[in-house]
Amino acid sequence: MFKPVKTKKVYEEVIEQVKQLIVIGELQPGDKLLSERELSEKLNVSRASIREAFSALEIMGIITIRPGEGSFVRQVSFEGMLEPLSFLLHVNVDDAMNLLEVRKTLEVEIAALAATRATPEDIEEMRAALHRMVDEVNDGEVGDKADAEFHFAILKAAHNPILIKLMGAVSDLMNSTYRFSRQKIFMEENMQNVLYDSHCSIFQAIEQKKPNLARKTMGKHITMVEDSLVQLKRGGITSLTKNDKNFVHNNIKADFGFPS
């Protein structure tokens, strides 16, 4: 299970091995780790290095050390391992366009995975989010909550827990970077119809299990949203509301459209 350590920073290598075993499922929340003596023998390192690694893992929230009992994997260990990634993103995103590029790269492939892996329950969750989008607009809201629910339903339909965590970090940064602009997009003339039609195109590609089409429609959708965000940052949208001709109005049900 463990491999001998050959590195100058021994305790860091021990930490990485423990993390990897948790990620691949060899270690589960609640599992007891080997003792310091047992691990030092298996990894061919000093007990001091093991002790240092265990202390760091406890600080990260990955394990719990119980005096007299041993060291145990925590229930929240997976989230704890991803917190440094979220921090790294926060301190290194100098160019918001790079963040948008990351989002596009992830979501386009997530849509393709969803088209391949979505269950009937996943499809119904996406459909329900589209219905809520219409309901929100009919109730005088902008529809941004249902929009987020729709994208999250697609993310879950990819059935990859690591992608869920990665997109969570990216989405948090998107919200903090573009909070005002994202809200304003929904209030642009005809944008609610454009976004709805775009989402319907994505939904139909996933429902019909066409991964290449799902990639294409998701890529087109995100590019459109990105363009609007950038234009708003620069002083206002000048052309996006005229581009709705690029999207076909898709009625999932006869009464599933926006009111005239």
GROMACS .gro file of C-alpha atoms in nm:
model
  260
    1MET     CA    1   0.000   0.000   0.000
    2PHE     CA    2   0.279   0.241   0.093
    3LYS     CA    3   0.605   0.285  -0.102
    4PRO     CA    4   0.955   0.355   0.031
    5VAL     CA    5   1.027   0.727   0.048
    6LYS     CA    6   1.319   0.872  -0.151
    7THR     CA    7   1.314   1.248  -0.113
    8LYS     CA    8   1.491   1.521   0.081
    9LYS     CA    9   1.162   1.646   0.230
   10VAL     CA   10   1.058   1.313   0.372
   11TYR     CA   11   0.752   1.424   0.566
   12GLU     CA   12   0.604   1.592   0.255
   13GLU     CA   13   0.631   1.267   0.060
   14VAL     CA   14   0.457   1.085   0.344
   15ILE     CA   15   0.177   1.342   0.333
   16GLU     CA   16   0.134   1.298  -0.042
   17GLN     CA   17   0.117   0.921  -0.011
   18VAL     CA   18  -0.152   0.941   0.256
   19LYS     CA   19  -0.352   1.189   0.047
   20GLN     CA   20  -0.326   0.969  -0.262
   21LEU     CA   21  -0.446   0.662  -0.073
   22ILE     CA   22  -0.750   0.859   0.041
   23VAL     CA   23  -0.824   0.988  -0.310
   24ILE     CA   24  -0.815   0.640  -0.465
   25GLY     CA   25  -1.021   0.494  -0.182
   26GLU     CA   26  -0.757   0.276  -0.017
   27LEU     CA   27  -0.811   0.480   0.299
   28GLN     CA   28  -1.166   0.571   0.396
   29PRO     CA   29  -1.299   0.820   0.653
   30GLY     CA   30  -1.274   0.656   0.993
   31ASP     CA   31  -0.991   0.421   0.898
   32LYS     CA   32  -0.703   0.393   1.140
   33LEU     CA   33  -0.356   0.459   1.003
   34LEU     CA   34  -0.056   0.241   1.085
   35SER     CA   35   0.137   0.345   1.393
   36GLU     CA   36   0.443   0.569   1.370
   37ARG     CA   37   0.668   0.267   1.420
   38GLU     CA   38   0.491   0.056   1.158
   39LEU     CA   39   0.490   0.334   0.900
   40SER     CA   40   0.853   0.425   0.959
   41GLU     CA   41   0.947   0.061   0.890
   42LYS     CA   42   0.729   0.032   0.578
   43LEU     CA   43   0.845   0.362   0.432
   44ASN     CA   44   1.203   0.325   0.546
   45VAL     CA   45   1.207   0.666   0.712
   46SER     CA   46   1.255   0.789   1.067
   47ARG     CA   47   0.973   0.798   1.319
   48ALA     CA   48   1.041   1.172   1.353
   49SER     CA   49   0.948   1.220   0.985
   50ILE     CA   50   0.627   1.022   1.033
   51ARG     CA   51   0.544   1.227   1.342
   52GLU     CA   52   0.602   1.552   1.148
   53ALA     CA   53   0.380   1.429   0.861
   54PHE     CA   54   0.103   1.327   1.099
   55SER     CA   55   0.113   1.668   1.268
   56ALA     CA   56   0.083   1.843   0.931
   57LEU     CA   57  -0.202   1.613   0.821
   58GLU     CA   58  -0.390   1.693   1.141
   59ILE     CA   59  -0.346   2.068   1.086
   60MET     CA   60  -0.481   2.024   0.730
   61GLY     CA   61  -0.789   1.854   0.872
   62ILE     CA   62  -0.713   1.525   0.698
   63ILE     CA   63  -0.657   1.307   1.004
   64THR     CA   64  -0.740   1.312   1.373
   65ILE     CA   65  -0.478   1.205   1.627
   66ARG     CA   66  -0.626   1.046   1.939
   67PRO     CA   67  -0.368   0.999   2.216
   68GLY     CA   68  -0.353   0.636   2.323
   69GLU     CA   69  -0.570   0.523   2.028
   70GLY     CA   70  -0.392   0.621   1.708
   71SER     CA   71  -0.444   0.836   1.400
   72PHE     CA   72  -0.768   0.822   1.200
   73VAL     CA   73  -0.882   0.957   0.862
   74ARG     CA   74  -1.135   1.234   0.913
   75GLN     CA   75  -1.479   1.241   0.752
   76VAL     CA   76  -1.400   1.577   0.590
   77SER     CA   77  -1.059   1.470   0.466
   78PHE     CA   78  -1.135   1.502   0.092
   79GLU     CA   79  -1.254   1.860   0.125
   80GLY     CA   80  -0.957   1.935   0.346
   81MET     CA   81  -0.717   1.818   0.078
   82LEU     CA   82  -0.874   2.051  -0.178
   83GLU     CA   83  -0.865   2.363   0.038
   84PRO     CA   84  -0.504   2.437  -0.061
   85LEU     CA   85  -0.615   2.429  -0.428
   86SER     CA   86  -0.883   2.688  -0.362
   87PHE     CA   87  -0.630   2.905  -0.179
   88LEU     CA   88  -0.379   2.866  -0.462
   89LEU     CA   89  -0.636   2.983  -0.714
   90HIS     CA   90  -0.727   3.283  -0.504
   91VAL     CA   91  -0.374   3.408  -0.476
   92ASN     CA   92  -0.271   3.342  -0.836
   93VAL     CA   93  -0.561   3.463  -1.049
   94ASP     CA   94  -0.432   3.794  -1.179
   95ASP     CA   95  -0.606   3.777  -1.514
   96ALA     CA   96  -0.978   3.708  -1.503
   97MET     CA   97  -0.964   3.583  -1.861
   98ASN     CA   98  -0.751   3.292  -1.746
   99LEU     CA   99  -1.023   3.201  -1.499
  100LEU     CA  100  -1.285   3.210  -1.772
  101GLU     CA  101  -1.065   2.985  -1.984
  102VAL     CA  102  -1.039   2.732  -1.702
  103ARG     CA  103  -1.413   2.734  -1.656
  104LYS     CA  104  -1.474   2.674  -2.027
  105THR     CA  105  -1.222   2.389  -2.042
  106LEU     CA  106  -1.388   2.213  -1.750
  107GLU     CA  107  -1.753   2.272  -1.833
  108VAL     CA  108  -1.726   2.173  -2.199
  109GLU     CA  109  -1.587   1.833  -2.106
  110ILE     CA  110  -1.828   1.800  -1.813
  111ALA     CA  111  -2.117   1.839  -2.057
  112ALA     CA  112  -1.971   1.564  -2.276
  113LEU     CA  113  -1.934   1.335  -1.975
  114ALA     CA  114  -2.291   1.409  -1.872
  115ALA     CA  115  -2.413   1.315  -2.220
  116THR     CA  116  -2.243   0.980  -2.175
  117ARG     CA  117  -2.321   0.911  -1.809
  118ALA     CA  118  -2.645   1.091  -1.719
  119THR     CA  119  -2.910   0.872  -1.558
  120PRO     CA  120  -3.285   0.926  -1.608
  121GLU     CA  121  -3.285   1.095  -1.266
  122ASP     CA  122  -3.009   1.332  -1.377
  123ILE     CA  123  -3.205   1.422  -1.690
  124GLU     CA  124  -3.515   1.499  -1.485
  125GLU     CA  125  -3.313   1.719  -1.251
  126MET     CA  126  -3.188   1.924  -1.548
  127ARG     CA  127  -3.540   1.945  -1.689
  128ALA     CA  128  -3.673   2.063  -1.352
  129ALA     CA  129  -3.406   2.336  -1.338
  130LEU     CA  130  -3.517   2.461  -1.681
  131HIS     CA  131  -3.876   2.470  -1.560
  132ARG     CA  132  -3.769   2.668  -1.254
  133MET     CA  133  -3.586   2.910  -1.480
  134VAL     CA  134  -3.913   2.988  -1.655
  135ASP     CA  135  -4.101   3.010  -1.325
  136GLU     CA  136  -3.846   3.252  -1.180
  137VAL     CA  137  -3.874   3.483  -1.479
  138ASN     CA  138  -4.253   3.464  -1.475
  139ASP     CA  139  -4.239   3.564  -1.108
  140GLY     CA  140  -4.034   3.873  -1.191
  141GLU     CA  141  -3.693   3.730  -1.097
  142VAL     CA  142  -3.393   3.719  -1.330
  143GLY     CA  143  -3.353   3.339  -1.335
  144ASP     CA  144  -2.995   3.324  -1.209
  145LYS     CA  145  -3.070   3.073  -0.932
  146ALA     CA  146  -3.221   2.820  -1.170
  147ASP     CA  147  -2.934   2.885  -1.411
  148ALA     CA  148  -2.686   2.780  -1.142
  149GLU     CA  149  -2.900   2.477  -1.056
  150PHE     CA  150  -2.902   2.368  -1.419
  151HIS     CA  151  -2.523   2.380  -1.448
  152PHE     CA  152  -2.483   2.198  -1.118
  153ALA     CA  153  -2.721   1.926  -1.237
  154ILE     CA  154  -2.498   1.876  -1.541
  155LEU     CA  155  -2.192   1.867  -1.317
  156LYS     CA  156  -2.347   1.595  -1.099
  157ALA     CA  157  -2.449   1.400  -1.410
  158ALA     CA  158  -2.080   1.366  -1.501
  159HIS     CA  159  -2.051   1.145  -1.191
  160ASN     CA  160  -1.698   1.252  -1.100
  161PRO     CA  161  -1.663   1.374  -0.739
  162ILE     CA  162  -1.326   1.539  -0.803
  163LEU     CA  163  -1.474   1.752  -1.083
  164ILE     CA  164  -1.747   1.864  -0.842
  165LYS     CA  165  -1.483   1.990  -0.600
  166LEU     CA  166  -1.276   2.156  -0.872
  167MET     CA  167  -1.578   2.333  -1.020
  168GLY     CA  168  -1.678   2.443  -0.671
  169ALA     CA  169  -1.349   2.627  -0.633
  170VAL     CA  170  -1.372   2.779  -0.982
  171SER     CA  171  -1.737   2.880  -0.933
  172ASP     CA  172  -1.657   3.053  -0.605
  173LEU     CA  173  -1.390   3.258  -0.780
  174MET     CA  174  -1.622   3.335  -1.072
  175ASN     CA  175  -1.886   3.461  -0.831
  176SER     CA  176  -1.642   3.680  -0.640
  177THR     CA  177  -1.479   3.817  -0.959
  178TYR     CA  178  -1.793   3.873  -1.165
  179ARG     CA  179  -2.073   3.896  -0.909
  180PHE     CA  180  -2.209   4.231  -1.027
  181SER     CA  181  -2.160   4.158  -1.397
  182ARG     CA  182  -2.326   3.817  -1.376
  183GLN     CA  183  -2.635   3.967  -1.217
  184LYS     CA  184  -2.650   4.246  -1.471
  185ILE     CA  185  -2.632   4.008  -1.768
  186PHE     CA  186  -2.971   3.863  -1.681
  187MET     CA  187  -3.126   4.209  -1.696
  188GLU     CA  188  -3.006   4.285  -2.049
  189GLU     CA  189  -3.280   4.308  -2.312
  190ASN     CA  190  -3.389   3.963  -2.438
  191MET     CA  191  -3.099   3.793  -2.253
  192GLN     CA  192  -3.333   3.571  -2.053
  193ASN     CA  193  -3.472   3.422  -2.375
  194VAL     CA  194  -3.124   3.384  -2.522
  195LEU     CA  195  -2.995   3.206  -2.212
  196TYR     CA  196  -3.302   2.985  -2.191
  197ASP     CA  197  -3.271   2.873  -2.553
  198SER     CA  198  -2.899   2.810  -2.505
  199HIS     CA  199  -2.964   2.595  -2.200
  200CYS     CA  200  -3.231   2.400  -2.386
  201SER     CA  201  -2.982   2.320  -2.663
  202ILE     CA  202  -2.737   2.186  -2.405
  203PHE     CA  203  -3.010   1.986  -2.235
  204GLN     CA  204  -3.126   1.822  -2.557
  205ALA     CA  205  -2.772   1.722  -2.652
  206ILE     CA  206  -2.725   1.557  -2.312
  207GLU     CA  207  -3.069   1.395  -2.316
  208GLN     CA  208  -3.001   1.251  -2.662
  209LYS     CA  209  -2.662   1.123  -2.539
  210LYS     CA  210  -2.460   1.313  -2.798
  211PRO     CA  211  -2.130   1.407  -2.626
  212ASN     CA  212  -1.982   1.593  -2.923
  213LEU     CA  213  -2.295   1.803  -2.960
  214ALA     CA  214  -2.296   1.863  -2.582
  215ARG     CA  215  -1.939   1.993  -2.607
  216LYS     CA  216  -2.035   2.222  -2.894
  217THR     CA  217  -2.349   2.366  -2.733
  218MET     CA  218  -2.184   2.413  -2.394
  219GLY     CA  219  -1.882   2.578  -2.555
  220LYS     CA  220  -2.106   2.813  -2.752
  221HIS     CA  221  -2.307   2.896  -2.440
  222ILE     CA  222  -2.004   2.974  -2.224
  223THR     CA  223  -1.840   3.178  -2.500
  224MET     CA  224  -2.155   3.389  -2.525
  225VAL     CA  225  -2.166   3.441  -2.148
  226GLU     CA  226  -1.793   3.517  -2.135
  227ASP     CA  227  -1.826   3.775  -2.412
  228SER     CA  228  -2.106   3.944  -2.221
  229LEU     CA  229  -1.904   3.947  -1.898
  230VAL     CA  230  -1.603   4.101  -2.072
  231GLN     CA  231  -1.816   4.363  -2.246
  232LEU     CA  232  -1.986   4.457  -1.922
  233LYS     CA  233  -1.647   4.492  -1.756
  234ARG     CA  234  -1.547   4.728  -2.038
  235GLY     CA  235  -1.856   4.943  -2.015
  236GLY     CA  236  -2.161   4.764  -2.147
  237ILE     CA  237  -2.302   4.509  -2.386
  238THR     CA  238  -2.325   4.638  -2.741
  239SER     CA  239  -2.405   4.335  -2.952
  240LEU     CA  240  -2.499   4.029  -2.751
  241THR     CA  241  -2.869   4.104  -2.736
  242LYS     CA  242  -2.871   4.095  -3.116
  243ASN     CA  243  -2.717   3.749  -3.130
  244ASP     CA  244  -3.022   3.551  -3.021
  245LYS     CA  245  -3.073   3.456  -3.386
  246ASN     CA  246  -2.788   3.211  -3.330
  247PHE     CA  247  -2.999   3.013  -3.089
  248VAL     CA  248  -3.304   2.809  -3.186
  249HIS     CA  249  -3.605   2.840  -2.959
  250ASN     CA  250  -3.646   2.494  -2.806
  251ASN     CA  251  -3.972   2.409  -2.630
  252ILE     CA  252  -3.928   2.095  -2.425
  253LYS     CA  253  -4.305   2.096  -2.376
  254ALA     CA  254  -4.566   2.294  -2.559
  255ASP     CA  255  -4.621   2.525  -2.264
  256PHE     CA  256  -4.255   2.548  -2.166
  257GLY     CA  257  -4.162   2.882  -2.313
  258PHE     CA  258  -4.146   3.241  -2.198
  259PRO     CA  259  -4.471   3.438  -2.219
  260SER     CA  260  -4.500   3.676  -2.510
   0.00000   0.00000   0.00000
